[in-house]
Amino acid sequence: MMSVAGCIVYKHNLWLVVVALLICAAGSWVTARLVLRAFATRSRQRMGWSFIGAVVAAADIWCTHFVAMLGFEPGVPIAFDPVLTITSLLIALVGSFAGFLLATSQAANRLTRAAPALGGAVVGLAVALMHYAGMLAYRVEGIVIWNRIGIALSIVFAVSISGLALHLAGAAARRLQANAASAGASARLVAGVLALAIAALHFTGMSAFQVVPMPIDGHFSNPAALHALALAVACMALVIAGAGCVSFLLDDSVRAESVEHLRTMAMSDMLTGLPNRASFNARIDAELARTQDTRKLALIGIDLNRFKEINDLHGHHAGDEVLRILARRLSSLMREGEFVARMGGDEFVALTRFASREELGDLLSRLETALYRPVRYDDAELLSGASLGVAIYPDDATTKTVLINNADLAMYRAKADLSQSVCFYEPAMDEIARARRSLTHDLREALARGQLSVHYQVQTSIANGEICGYEALLRWEHPRLGFISPAEFIPLAEENGLILGIGAWVLREACTRAVSWSPPYKVAVNLSPVQFAHADLPKLVETVLVETGLAPERLELELTETTIFADRERSLDVLQRIKAIGVSIALDDFGTGYSSLDTLRSFPFDKIKLDQSFISEAGSSRQATAIIRAVLALGKSLGIPVLAEGIETEAQFTLLADEGCDEVQGYLLGRPAPLSHLVASGQLSLLADDEQALSAVRG
Ligand code: C2E
Ligand code: MG
Ligand code: MG
């Protein structure tokens, strides 16, 4: 200590001051990272990170203060009160913890924005309290003089700058969450401001502290011992900061590992471990983006042939095992640049770049060998086999969707063709399939969009030329393709069950309209074999009749022999039940199918409809005429009236009249037409009082 013109000048041990500042900087940086981590986590984790942050912050603040105090040389013996010294450390710990908890809390909504700054202020207050508790523990032989303004200023600095530090931390945490900031830069900024708060407090606080030395026993403290103590404290501070640092580095690597684990899980198939659909999508996107690779890209769609059978016969365990084993085989046969994934169910897909057809052929034959080798399961040898469809980029498609679609189309063809398991996309063949799929897709919506309607074709008695009834024939007016024949779309509707809804609609529509016909002619409605197999047809017919109020005798259902042959017993039972309601049954297109006498014998049909092909050939083919005669004779002997379809000419009409046919239907007598046309042309009248029916027809 020197006294110059009444001033007291203290010596500072510069090295210790530098060490204190280093501790302050390092500790603040680790604290900032920990606090930012606390901001980014929730509930217990947040508490944990706040606590570790508080431990590092307390060590940082306290050690900075302690080492700086040891570097402060008042020139008189000094001592430290142990209780107060420890208390000051505890104040730093508890205060920082409380401050961090408050700063990172999100519970109180209105406080949320201000919480970080308030928490920071609490930390600042703790720093100040710690400092002054530490100063009280600092015993010197002399008179201590405090400058109140300096004290107040130091507290204001600590509180406001700490508040700012945590406010910045809160804002940085929000930006980090939105990925709009770098963690390192944010931590450096927060650490800098936090270090400034600690240093500002300490050095402003120390300037408010003066000692007028009054040595009592003339003994000075042993400076070497004090320096050793300072270094020990500094080391401890660095150890604690290091521990804090390691904790979040560990956490970082655990996080990275779990993110990697999640990523692997998200990209691979749980059952087989192969890459999944998401992974395939990423891969094909990457391949298609690699424009500098001039080699072609082959996409191979793979679908197992008998997987359902294996599942049904041997259980799902066996199915899973087959998938696992095949997947293992597929992945082990992959060479560099080749890729295989499971798309779900029994569908796989392979992807490869190739320079020559041989190269691609080699992969295909490896795939085939693997898929056609039997799989052992328990004592059984399971053979699933597979169909492979290949589409090539850019030859067959220039976009991902079309490429996948075309590989699928080729695969469907391979599936349908028993003689080959690999099919390459061929536009001519596969386009038919595509058109069918697209038509099926449109058909799904046709009914709801009002594109379906029913036309009616007259059926006439030959004996007296009177109308006996009308056949209801379905029509589809496609918005783009125009009129589509039922011969084309009914099979599609049958393939996927759409016919059930459509058929029921036709039945209801025809009955609803027929109710108001005058005179009350019969209405004939065609039925599909699918309706027989899947729907409770007698119930539907009964319900529709009740709902529409049509008398059962006025309804005739037309079905073909195919319907009966599909499930003879059931069909005959269904027919009996329908007949019991009072509805009549006609056998349509007779002569084209099995033309089995047994069919005619086993069920009392109300009408046989002779197929139009015989009529059109009658003029040119003697066989056709012979068949017409035979069928008419058969009808006579069984007592079933025969209606001839497709009468287009007077000659045909005369022939059938001469041969004794009962009824005719064909363009000669009337083309199928909408009800409104029939009414307008006077062929059909509606009950005058049936307003609703009239307006419906007009509409
Ligand atoms: P179908 O039941 O044998 O109906 C007679 C078909 O012959 C109708 O064809 C009709 O337009 C046509 N036709 C009538 N007179 C003549 C003629 O003089 N010359 C020629 N060349 N053809 C004539 P459309 O309407 O195209 O129906 C074809 C088939 O579609 C029907 O044959 C029937 O099997 C089926 N179909 C029509 N509507 C329905 C329905 O609502 N449900 C079911 N399941 N099938 C239906
Ligand atoms: Mg018919
Ligand atoms: Mg017919």
XYZ file of C-alpha atoms and ligand atoms in Angstrom:
747
model
C 0.000 0.000 0.000
C 1.212 3.482 -0.793
C -0.146 6.755 0.363
C 0.249 9.502 -2.209
C -0.987 12.967 -1.239
C -3.689 11.520 1.048
C -4.857 8.891 -1.485
C -4.642 5.247 -0.790
C -3.336 3.244 -3.724
C -3.622 -0.549 -3.701
C -1.484 -2.958 -5.522
C -3.197 -5.578 -7.625
C -1.554 -8.832 -8.447
C -1.969 -8.586 -12.201
C -1.577 -12.317 -12.813
C -4.383 -13.163 -10.453
C -6.597 -10.499 -11.990
C -5.959 -12.074 -15.389
C -6.708 -15.540 -13.976
C -9.937 -14.165 -12.444
C -10.969 -12.697 -15.775
C -10.175 -15.994 -17.508
C -12.322 -17.895 -15.016
C -15.045 -15.329 -15.518
C -14.941 -15.722 -19.311
C -14.698 -19.527 -19.376
C -17.330 -19.987 -16.657
C -19.696 -17.572 -18.365
C -19.341 -19.364 -21.683
C -20.142 -22.769 -20.153
C -22.995 -21.198 -18.141
C -24.418 -19.617 -21.296
C -24.407 -22.965 -23.140
C -26.071 -24.696 -20.209
C -28.722 -22.000 -19.864
C -29.448 -22.158 -23.589
C -29.850 -25.919 -23.232
C -32.237 -25.334 -20.294
C -34.282 -23.019 -22.520
C -34.463 -25.743 -25.182
C -35.727 -28.519 -22.899
C -38.833 -29.054 -20.785
C -39.970 -29.996 -17.278
C -37.428 -32.130 -15.397
C -34.710 -31.821 -17.972
C -35.085 -28.069 -17.843
C -34.687 -28.159 -14.057
C -31.634 -30.396 -14.381
C -29.953 -28.124 -16.918
C -30.835 -25.065 -14.792
C -29.227 -26.719 -11.800
C -26.028 -27.693 -13.640
C -26.002 -24.169 -15.060
C -26.391 -22.743 -11.550
C -23.516 -24.887 -10.207
C -21.217 -23.703 -12.987
C -22.427 -20.102 -12.654
C -21.929 -20.143 -8.851
C -18.433 -21.582 -9.251
C -17.760 -19.006 -11.954
C -18.970 -15.993 -9.951
C -17.562 -17.090 -6.650
C -14.163 -18.143 -7.942
C -13.839 -14.968 -10.028
C -14.561 -12.960 -6.920
C -12.322 -15.033 -4.664
C -9.332 -15.093 -6.991
C -9.716 -11.369 -7.682
C -9.881 -10.715 -3.950
C -6.703 -12.726 -3.487
C -5.148 -10.576 -6.198
C -6.180 -7.460 -4.267
C -3.290 -6.521 -2.034
C -4.257 -3.917 0.561
C -0.835 -4.114 2.180
C -2.142 -5.330 5.522
C -2.747 -8.845 6.794
C -5.961 -10.314 5.521
C -8.098 -13.228 6.603
C -11.357 -14.855 5.479
C -14.278 -15.647 7.721
C -14.990 -19.299 6.804
C -18.752 -19.251 7.528
C -19.407 -16.086 5.553
C -17.167 -17.301 2.730
C -19.129 -20.547 2.399
C -22.395 -18.616 2.776
C -21.415 -16.370 -0.106
C -20.896 -19.447 -2.290
C -24.306 -20.799 -1.291
C -25.929 -17.437 -2.104
C -24.436 -17.608 -5.586
C -25.675 -21.162 -6.061
C -29.217 -20.711 -4.745
C -29.639 -17.299 -6.404
C -28.461 -18.514 -9.810
C -30.630 -21.613 -9.652
C -33.697 -19.529 -8.758
C -32.827 -17.025 -11.471
C -32.382 -19.672 -14.179
C -35.593 -21.445 -13.193
C -37.505 -18.185 -13.411
C -35.818 -17.229 -16.687
C -36.606 -20.508 -18.389
C -40.109 -20.904 -16.938
C -42.935 -20.758 -19.439
C -45.802 -21.457 -17.107
C -46.851 -17.906 -16.371
C -47.933 -16.756 -19.777
C -47.971 -13.064 -19.203
C -44.542 -13.276 -17.688
C -43.144 -15.458 -20.431
C -41.621 -12.622 -22.430
C -40.261 -10.839 -19.362
C -39.281 -14.033 -17.520
C -35.740 -14.317 -18.911
C -34.908 -10.698 -17.999
C -36.468 -11.072 -14.535
C -34.579 -14.318 -13.966
C -31.422 -12.596 -15.110
C -32.053 -9.791 -12.616
C -32.347 -12.400 -9.844
C -29.014 -13.891 -10.944
C -27.502 -10.392 -10.935
C -28.827 -9.777 -7.439
C -27.336 -13.079 -6.310
C -23.983 -12.055 -7.799
C -24.130 -8.789 -5.870
C -25.185 -10.431 -2.619
C -22.464 -13.020 -3.037
C -19.915 -10.291 -3.635
C -20.838 -8.273 -0.581
C -21.181 -11.363 1.630
C -17.704 -12.270 0.389
C -16.485 -8.776 1.232
C -17.874 -9.138 4.745
C -15.897 -12.360 5.030
C -12.780 -10.470 3.969
C -11.024 -9.361 7.083
C -8.253 -6.734 6.912
C -6.308 -5.023 9.653
C -7.527 -1.531 9.067
C -10.579 0.616 8.774
C -12.886 -0.244 5.868
C -14.555 2.685 4.187
C -17.506 2.030 1.828
C -18.615 4.335 -0.877
C -22.434 3.967 -1.011
C -22.792 5.308 -4.517
C -20.255 2.782 -5.764
C -22.140 -0.013 -4.016
C -25.465 1.069 -5.498
C -23.912 1.431 -8.925
C -22.342 -2.010 -8.747
C -25.704 -3.579 -7.823
C -27.478 -1.732 -10.634
C -24.814 -2.946 -13.086
C -25.048 -6.560 -11.900
C -28.847 -6.667 -11.974
C -29.334 -4.897 -15.301
C -26.517 -6.544 -17.245
C -27.458 -10.034 -15.967
C -31.051 -9.286 -16.871
C -29.886 -8.349 -20.350
C -27.772 -11.514 -20.612
C -30.699 -13.835 -19.911
C -33.055 -11.770 -22.013
C -30.648 -12.310 -24.899
C -30.459 -16.011 -23.996
C -34.277 -16.272 -24.141
C -34.413 -14.562 -27.515
C -31.568 -16.717 -28.845
C -33.364 -19.855 -27.604
C -36.457 -18.876 -29.592
C -34.384 -18.272 -32.709
C -32.514 -21.539 -32.244
C -35.812 -23.361 -31.987
C -36.820 -21.890 -35.319
C -33.364 -22.856 -36.663
C -32.713 -19.181 -37.339
C -29.546 -18.799 -35.299
C -26.245 -20.504 -34.626
C -25.847 -21.995 -31.155
C -22.158 -21.029 -30.938
C -22.687 -17.339 -31.765
C -25.671 -17.090 -29.419
C -23.700 -18.673 -26.585
C -20.765 -16.300 -27.142
C -23.015 -13.256 -27.009
C -24.807 -14.375 -23.846
C -21.485 -15.394 -22.243
C -19.931 -12.030 -23.053
C -22.772 -10.086 -21.455
C -22.843 -12.403 -18.430
C -19.066 -12.021 -17.954
C -19.482 -8.256 -18.244
C -22.110 -8.336 -15.475
C -19.790 -10.261 -13.147
C -16.726 -8.163 -13.941
C -18.662 -4.867 -13.727
C -19.998 -5.783 -10.330
C -16.654 -6.881 -9.020
C -14.613 -3.983 -10.192
C -17.222 -1.276 -9.437
C -17.745 -2.959 -6.052
C -14.040 -2.951 -5.366
C -13.739 0.720 -6.236
C -16.320 1.454 -3.548
C -14.140 -0.343 -1.014
C -11.277 1.376 0.742
C -9.084 0.313 3.579
C -7.173 2.603 5.907
C -4.523 0.197 7.174
C -4.004 -0.128 10.926
C -1.584 -2.986 11.358
C -1.887 -4.384 14.828
C 0.770 -7.016 15.068
C 2.722 -6.069 11.957
C 2.339 -9.562 10.448
C 1.524 -9.731 6.792
C -0.237 -12.669 5.297
C 1.995 -15.076 3.520
C 1.549 -13.961 -0.149
C 2.847 -17.298 -1.520
C 0.206 -19.202 0.448
C -2.506 -16.819 -0.773
C -1.373 -17.243 -4.378
C -1.412 -21.009 -4.006
C -4.911 -20.761 -2.609
C -5.940 -18.539 -5.529
C -4.552 -21.019 -8.034
C -6.295 -23.924 -6.292
C -9.600 -22.025 -6.429
C -9.002 -21.158 -10.075
C -8.343 -24.810 -10.898
C -11.513 -25.851 -9.085
C -13.494 -23.279 -11.058
C -12.081 -24.601 -14.323
C -12.773 -28.201 -13.264
C -16.406 -27.353 -12.503
C -16.787 -25.410 -15.737
C -15.144 -28.343 -17.561
C -17.597 -30.788 -15.954
C -20.486 -28.603 -17.075
C -19.023 -28.419 -20.542
C -18.584 -32.202 -20.741
C -22.177 -32.707 -19.588
C -23.643 -30.841 -22.521
C -21.155 -32.282 -24.978
C -22.225 -35.762 -23.805
C -25.815 -34.740 -24.118
C -25.117 -33.494 -27.638
C -23.667 -36.806 -28.706
C -26.516 -38.781 -27.076
C -28.971 -36.539 -28.903
C -27.152 -36.977 -32.179
C -27.149 -40.749 -31.665
C -30.864 -40.863 -30.931
C -31.635 -38.623 -33.894
C -29.575 -41.002 -36.047
C -31.402 -43.968 -34.516
C -34.790 -42.381 -35.183
C -33.738 -41.573 -38.704
C -32.719 -45.185 -39.328
C -36.015 -46.344 -37.866
C -37.994 -43.944 -40.013
C -36.170 -45.033 -43.140
C -36.279 -48.789 -42.672
C -38.930 -51.416 -42.620
C -39.599 -52.790 -39.146
C -40.173 -56.407 -40.167
C -37.370 -56.993 -42.629
C -34.886 -54.232 -41.873
C -34.804 -53.325 -45.579
C -35.106 -49.665 -46.582
C -38.781 -48.666 -46.611
C -40.985 -46.624 -48.935
C -39.708 -43.295 -47.540
C -36.158 -44.421 -48.105
C -37.011 -45.557 -51.644
C -38.573 -42.169 -52.376
C -35.483 -40.373 -51.162
C -33.272 -42.674 -53.223
C -35.206 -42.370 -56.471
C -35.383 -38.582 -56.040
C -31.630 -38.501 -55.601
C -31.093 -40.759 -58.640
C -33.354 -38.661 -60.843
C -31.557 -35.519 -59.699
C -28.183 -36.952 -60.766
C -28.307 -35.569 -64.247
C -24.585 -35.979 -64.888
C -24.956 -39.781 -64.764
C -25.730 -40.715 -68.340
C -26.533 -44.349 -67.593
C -30.209 -45.350 -67.647
C -32.091 -46.068 -64.480
C -34.178 -49.226 -64.120
C -37.014 -49.464 -61.647
C -38.130 -52.991 -60.886
C -41.477 -53.475 -59.159
C -41.658 -56.826 -57.374
C -44.800 -58.484 -56.060
C -44.844 -61.949 -54.494
C -47.201 -64.346 -56.239
C -48.405 -66.666 -53.542
C -47.916 -64.654 -50.403
C -51.601 -64.525 -49.534
C -51.816 -68.278 -49.955
C -48.855 -68.792 -47.600
C -50.465 -66.495 -45.040
C -53.813 -68.267 -45.297
C -52.434 -71.801 -45.207
C -49.533 -71.465 -42.784
C -50.421 -68.402 -40.736
C -49.003 -64.906 -40.428
C -45.873 -66.163 -38.706
C -44.953 -68.100 -41.789
C -45.790 -65.074 -43.945
C -43.516 -62.861 -41.843
C -40.729 -65.408 -41.954
C -40.958 -65.658 -45.751
C -40.759 -61.870 -46.018
C -37.762 -61.751 -43.683
C -35.873 -64.488 -45.486
C -36.591 -63.104 -48.947
C -35.588 -59.631 -47.778
C -32.298 -61.029 -46.460
C -31.662 -62.735 -49.783
C -32.501 -59.604 -51.727
C -30.254 -57.362 -49.695
C -27.380 -59.847 -49.849
C -27.502 -60.036 -53.626
C -27.281 -56.270 -54.051
C -24.068 -55.008 -55.637
C -22.658 -51.517 -55.504
C -25.128 -48.937 -56.784
C -28.089 -51.333 -56.606
C -30.886 -50.666 -54.170
C -33.788 -52.705 -52.851
C -36.640 -51.642 -50.552
C -39.846 -53.084 -49.145
C -42.810 -50.955 -50.114
C -45.221 -52.703 -47.774
C -47.148 -55.996 -47.749
C -45.546 -58.375 -50.234
C -44.308 -55.592 -52.487
C -40.651 -54.807 -53.009
C -38.829 -52.546 -55.392
C -35.313 -52.545 -56.813
C -33.459 -49.696 -58.421
C -30.264 -49.693 -60.434
C -28.267 -47.690 -62.945
C -27.113 -49.794 -65.880
C -24.891 -49.336 -68.877
C -26.051 -52.354 -70.879
C -29.058 -54.653 -71.067
C -26.786 -57.517 -69.928
C -26.035 -55.665 -66.754
C -29.736 -55.195 -66.046
C -30.465 -58.788 -67.070
C -27.897 -59.956 -64.563
C -29.668 -58.166 -61.698
C -33.034 -59.482 -62.855
C -31.831 -63.062 -62.943
C -30.261 -62.700 -59.488
C -33.579 -61.345 -58.196
C -35.525 -64.155 -59.844
C -33.236 -66.832 -58.441
C -33.563 -65.422 -54.934
C -37.337 -65.067 -55.103
C -38.014 -68.451 -56.666
C -35.883 -70.476 -54.245
C -38.173 -72.153 -51.688
C -38.178 -70.947 -48.078
C -38.007 -73.530 -45.313
C -40.552 -72.995 -42.572
C -40.886 -75.696 -39.929
C -41.098 -78.822 -42.047
C -42.619 -77.155 -45.048
C -40.965 -75.759 -48.165
C -42.757 -72.546 -49.027
C -42.494 -71.309 -52.577
C -43.827 -67.863 -53.097
C -42.443 -66.820 -56.478
C -42.808 -63.257 -57.704
C -43.796 -61.067 -60.619
C -41.335 -58.391 -61.713
C -42.166 -55.347 -63.789
C -39.388 -53.185 -65.227
C -39.652 -49.571 -66.341
C -36.654 -47.626 -67.564
C -35.806 -43.971 -67.140
C -35.754 -41.997 -69.386
C -37.017 -44.422 -72.106
C -40.364 -45.313 -70.517
C -40.947 -42.267 -68.341
C -39.390 -38.941 -67.535
C -40.936 -38.413 -64.122
C -40.899 -40.408 -60.942
C -44.676 -40.939 -60.768
C -44.937 -42.193 -64.331
C -41.872 -44.403 -63.888
C -43.374 -46.048 -60.791
C -46.727 -46.377 -62.513
C -45.221 -47.995 -65.591
C -43.185 -50.467 -63.550
C -46.458 -51.338 -61.783
C -48.286 -51.832 -65.066
C -45.525 -54.117 -66.344
C -45.627 -55.997 -63.048
C -49.405 -56.507 -63.323
C -48.876 -57.953 -66.775
C -46.230 -60.318 -65.406
C -48.714 -61.327 -62.734
C -51.441 -62.046 -65.241
C -49.093 -63.957 -67.538
C -48.188 -67.313 -66.040
C -45.477 -67.987 -68.602
C -43.131 -65.154 -67.622
C -42.173 -63.680 -64.294
C -40.434 -60.560 -65.654
C -42.176 -58.082 -67.946
C -40.723 -54.887 -69.365
C -43.037 -51.925 -69.732
C -44.589 -51.919 -73.190
C -46.682 -48.858 -73.991
C -49.059 -50.638 -76.371
C -50.006 -53.342 -73.903
C -49.785 -51.449 -70.689
C -51.687 -48.438 -71.905
C -54.799 -50.626 -72.163
C -54.369 -51.493 -68.512
C -53.791 -47.850 -67.652
C -56.939 -46.816 -69.513
C -58.912 -49.474 -67.658
C -57.591 -48.265 -64.325
C -58.358 -44.684 -65.131
C -61.841 -45.641 -66.323
C -62.449 -47.602 -63.129
C -61.351 -44.581 -61.181
C -63.849 -42.379 -63.031
C -66.598 -44.953 -62.702
C -66.312 -44.738 -58.936
C -67.553 -41.191 -59.125
C -69.922 -41.550 -62.051
C -72.991 -42.386 -59.990
C -72.492 -39.613 -57.458
C -71.842 -37.095 -60.250
C -75.059 -37.998 -62.064
C -73.288 -39.342 -65.159
C -75.277 -42.579 -65.165
C -78.749 -42.821 -66.622
C -81.158 -45.510 -67.752
C -82.469 -45.905 -71.279
C -85.428 -48.088 -72.148
C -85.907 -50.383 -75.123
C -89.297 -51.660 -76.125
C -90.172 -55.381 -76.180
C -93.045 -56.283 -78.493
C -95.366 -59.252 -78.845
C -95.283 -60.758 -82.351
C -98.811 -62.178 -82.203
C -100.619 -58.857 -81.790
C -97.869 -56.291 -82.215
C -98.527 -54.885 -78.771
C -95.884 -53.621 -76.416
C -95.178 -56.055 -73.569
C -92.576 -54.101 -71.725
C -89.311 -52.190 -71.752
C -85.785 -53.302 -70.950
C -83.820 -50.912 -68.765
C -80.300 -50.420 -70.166
C -77.660 -48.498 -68.291
C -75.835 -45.592 -69.914
C -72.667 -43.751 -68.874
C -72.001 -40.304 -70.272
C -68.328 -39.749 -69.485
C -67.493 -36.014 -69.248
C -64.373 -36.420 -71.406
C -64.818 -39.645 -73.340
C -68.509 -39.243 -74.081
C -70.817 -42.238 -74.222
C -69.271 -45.494 -72.963
C -70.955 -48.808 -73.684
C -72.160 -50.891 -70.748
C -70.432 -53.847 -72.419
C -67.197 -51.972 -71.637
C -67.817 -50.585 -68.185
C -70.035 -53.255 -66.586
C -67.126 -55.768 -66.504
C -64.987 -53.080 -64.801
C -67.716 -52.422 -62.273
C -67.951 -56.157 -61.658
C -64.206 -56.505 -61.047
C -64.219 -54.220 -58.053
C -67.720 -54.607 -56.683
C -68.903 -51.198 -57.917
C -71.677 -53.069 -59.700
C -73.410 -53.658 -56.363
C -74.168 -49.992 -55.852
C -74.736 -49.314 -59.526
C -77.008 -52.354 -59.962
C -79.114 -51.398 -56.969
C -79.396 -47.869 -58.339
C -80.566 -49.125 -61.763
C -83.165 -51.360 -60.115
C -84.510 -48.530 -57.965
C -84.453 -46.048 -60.831
C -86.251 -48.400 -63.266
C -88.940 -49.331 -60.729
C -89.470 -45.708 -59.706
C -90.020 -44.687 -63.330
C -92.134 -47.706 -64.272
C -94.668 -46.992 -61.519
C -96.057 -44.062 -63.476
C -96.171 -45.716 -66.886
C -99.520 -45.916 -68.545
C -100.470 -48.553 -69.551
C -98.556 -50.392 -66.801
C -95.983 -52.216 -68.957
C -93.412 -54.533 -67.453
C -89.877 -53.309 -66.893
C -86.905 -55.656 -67.376
C -83.737 -55.022 -65.373
C -80.391 -56.747 -66.038
C -78.599 -58.378 -63.122
C -74.880 -59.082 -62.817
C -73.516 -62.379 -61.463
C -71.696 -60.311 -58.821
C -75.026 -59.074 -57.480
C -76.059 -62.675 -57.093
C -72.907 -63.644 -55.278
C -72.595 -60.715 -52.913
C -75.856 -59.019 -52.239
C -78.968 -60.238 -50.524
C -80.793 -59.845 -53.790
C -84.294 -61.023 -52.765
C -84.191 -58.561 -49.879
C -83.062 -55.730 -52.158
C -85.768 -56.499 -54.717
C -88.442 -56.654 -52.041
C -87.306 -53.387 -50.458
C -87.202 -51.569 -53.789
C -90.681 -52.802 -54.691
C -92.054 -51.662 -51.345
C -90.287 -48.313 -51.544
C -91.320 -47.559 -55.114
C -94.765 -49.151 -54.960
C -94.236 -51.137 -58.180
C -96.318 -54.293 -58.394
C -94.005 -57.370 -58.393
C -95.639 -58.772 -61.554
C -94.424 -55.714 -63.444
C -90.759 -56.399 -62.745
C -88.689 -58.860 -64.743
C -85.073 -59.612 -63.901
C -82.701 -60.681 -66.670
C -79.747 -62.884 -65.936
C -77.369 -64.977 -67.990
C -76.344 -68.589 -67.599
C -72.944 -67.520 -66.252
C -74.720 -66.245 -63.182
C -76.218 -69.618 -62.455
C -73.070 -71.573 -63.239
C -70.957 -69.630 -60.774
C -72.790 -71.192 -57.824
C -75.657 -73.273 -59.040
C -77.272 -74.174 -55.712
C -77.158 -70.705 -54.307
C -78.339 -69.091 -57.529
C -81.309 -71.382 -57.818
C -82.212 -70.702 -54.199
C -81.966 -66.939 -54.772
C -84.103 -67.250 -57.914
C -86.758 -69.236 -56.042
C -86.938 -66.547 -53.384
C -87.237 -63.756 -55.955
C -89.878 -65.656 -57.824
C -91.783 -66.170 -54.604
C -92.150 -62.388 -54.339
C -93.971 -62.458 -57.667
C -91.144 -61.104 -59.854
C -90.489 -62.880 -63.161
C -87.096 -64.089 -64.389
C -85.757 -64.056 -67.948
C -82.722 -65.998 -69.194
C -80.709 -63.448 -71.199
C -78.352 -64.043 -74.151
C -79.425 -67.655 -74.496
C -77.323 -69.647 -76.903
C -74.025 -67.880 -76.250
C -73.062 -69.486 -72.970
C -73.402 -73.057 -71.927
C -76.884 -73.327 -73.490
C -77.445 -76.116 -71.085
C -80.745 -77.905 -71.199
C -80.185 -78.699 -67.586
C -80.346 -74.991 -66.695
C -83.681 -74.695 -68.413
C -84.939 -77.845 -66.753
C -83.836 -76.997 -63.206
C -85.524 -73.611 -63.063
C -88.882 -72.403 -64.344
C -87.790 -69.300 -66.283
C -90.531 -66.972 -67.404
C -88.767 -66.057 -70.631
C -85.847 -67.127 -72.799
C -84.067 -64.277 -74.580
C -82.429 -65.622 -77.719
C -79.118 -63.876 -78.224
C -78.904 -61.328 -81.014
C -75.887 -63.024 -82.651
C -78.147 -65.762 -84.080
C -80.539 -63.209 -85.494
C -77.816 -61.203 -87.218
C -76.395 -64.376 -88.767
C -79.791 -65.877 -89.637
C -79.761 -64.461 -93.163
C -76.326 -65.848 -94.032
C -75.937 -68.940 -91.910
C -78.119 -71.990 -92.070
C -76.772 -73.164 -88.747
C -77.963 -69.960 -87.106
C -81.456 -70.480 -88.481
C -81.369 -74.074 -87.298
C -80.414 -72.967 -83.796
C -83.218 -70.379 -83.774
C -85.675 -73.105 -84.708
C -84.300 -75.464 -82.083
C -84.515 -72.864 -79.323
C -88.055 -71.906 -80.306
C -89.034 -75.582 -80.274
C -87.372 -76.020 -76.918
C -89.305 -73.055 -75.519
C -92.532 -74.463 -76.830
C -91.923 -77.874 -75.329
C -90.950 -76.428 -71.943
C -93.784 -73.909 -72.079
C -91.406 -70.916 -71.833
C -91.978 -67.931 -74.159
C -88.969 -66.895 -76.309
C -87.966 -63.310 -77.069
C -85.581 -62.703 -79.964
C -83.046 -59.902 -79.413
C -81.460 -57.648 -82.000
C -84.182 -57.482 -84.651
C -82.971 -54.900 -87.097
C -84.759 -55.763 -90.341
C -88.200 -56.688 -91.610
C -86.727 -59.951 -92.950
C -85.528 -60.920 -89.501
C -88.909 -60.026 -88.067
C -90.747 -62.121 -90.670
C -88.431 -65.064 -90.136
C -89.094 -65.076 -86.401
C -92.800 -64.548 -86.854
C -92.886 -67.495 -89.236
C -90.945 -69.673 -86.853
C -93.426 -68.913 -84.073
C -91.325 -66.632 -81.840
C -93.333 -64.934 -79.090
C -91.667 -61.557 -78.617
C -89.058 -59.388 -80.293
C -86.716 -56.572 -79.304
C -84.433 -54.616 -81.574
C -83.701 -51.422 -83.442
C -86.480 -52.216 -85.894
C -89.039 -51.761 -83.148
C -87.263 -49.144 -81.168
C -83.786 -48.193 -80.050
C -82.995 -47.827 -76.367
C -83.897 -44.233 -75.470
C -84.283 -42.000 -72.456
C -87.747 -42.058 -70.926
C -88.361 -38.446 -71.894
C -87.888 -39.343 -75.592
C -90.312 -42.215 -75.349
C -92.887 -39.965 -73.723
C -92.295 -37.165 -76.219
C -92.683 -39.517 -79.192
C -95.921 -40.823 -77.743
C -94.633 -44.398 -77.334
C -95.210 -44.227 -73.624
C -97.544 -42.130 -71.473
C -97.233 -41.286 -67.847
C -100.029 -41.250 -65.304
C -101.387 -37.735 -65.558
C -101.639 -37.237 -61.828
C -98.097 -38.286 -61.240
C -96.674 -34.766 -61.109
C -93.415 -35.851 -59.653
C -92.756 -38.413 -62.370
C -93.667 -35.940 -65.087
C -91.365 -33.271 -63.787
C -88.575 -35.828 -63.332
C -88.925 -36.901 -66.938
C -89.054 -33.332 -68.173
C -85.974 -32.528 -66.055
P -78.356 -57.176 -73.075
O -78.999 -57.327 -71.762
O -78.344 -58.355 -73.976
O -79.014 -55.938 -73.789
C -79.291 -55.852 -75.088
C -78.230 -55.116 -75.822
O -78.459 -55.179 -77.191
C -78.219 -53.641 -75.489
O -76.919 -53.206 -75.572
C -79.009 -53.046 -76.599
O -78.733 -51.706 -76.833
C -78.554 -53.900 -77.733
N -79.522 -53.926 -78.817
C -80.859 -53.852 -78.770
N -81.399 -53.964 -79.969
C -80.389 -54.121 -80.843
C -80.308 -54.274 -82.267
O -81.290 -54.304 -82.985
N -79.073 -54.432 -82.814
C -77.966 -54.435 -82.032
N -76.782 -54.572 -82.640
N -78.000 -54.263 -80.699
C -79.213 -54.121 -80.131
P -76.298 -52.302 -74.484
O -77.321 -51.344 -74.002
O -75.030 -51.778 -75.044
O -76.006 -53.287 -73.300
C -75.074 -54.269 -73.444
C -75.127 -55.194 -72.301
O -74.750 -54.565 -71.101
C -76.519 -55.715 -72.021
O -76.825 -56.759 -72.892
C -76.400 -56.171 -70.603
O -75.813 -57.444 -70.544
C -75.442 -55.178 -70.065
N -76.183 -54.166 -69.297
C -76.852 -53.077 -69.722
N -77.411 -52.426 -68.676
C -77.145 -53.151 -67.588
C -77.464 -53.030 -66.192
O -78.168 -52.124 -65.742
N -76.967 -53.981 -65.349
C -76.222 -55.028 -65.788
N -75.767 -55.903 -64.904
N -75.910 -55.172 -67.080
C -76.365 -54.259 -67.972
Mg -80.650 -57.861 -71.123
Mg -79.210 -59.903 -74.261
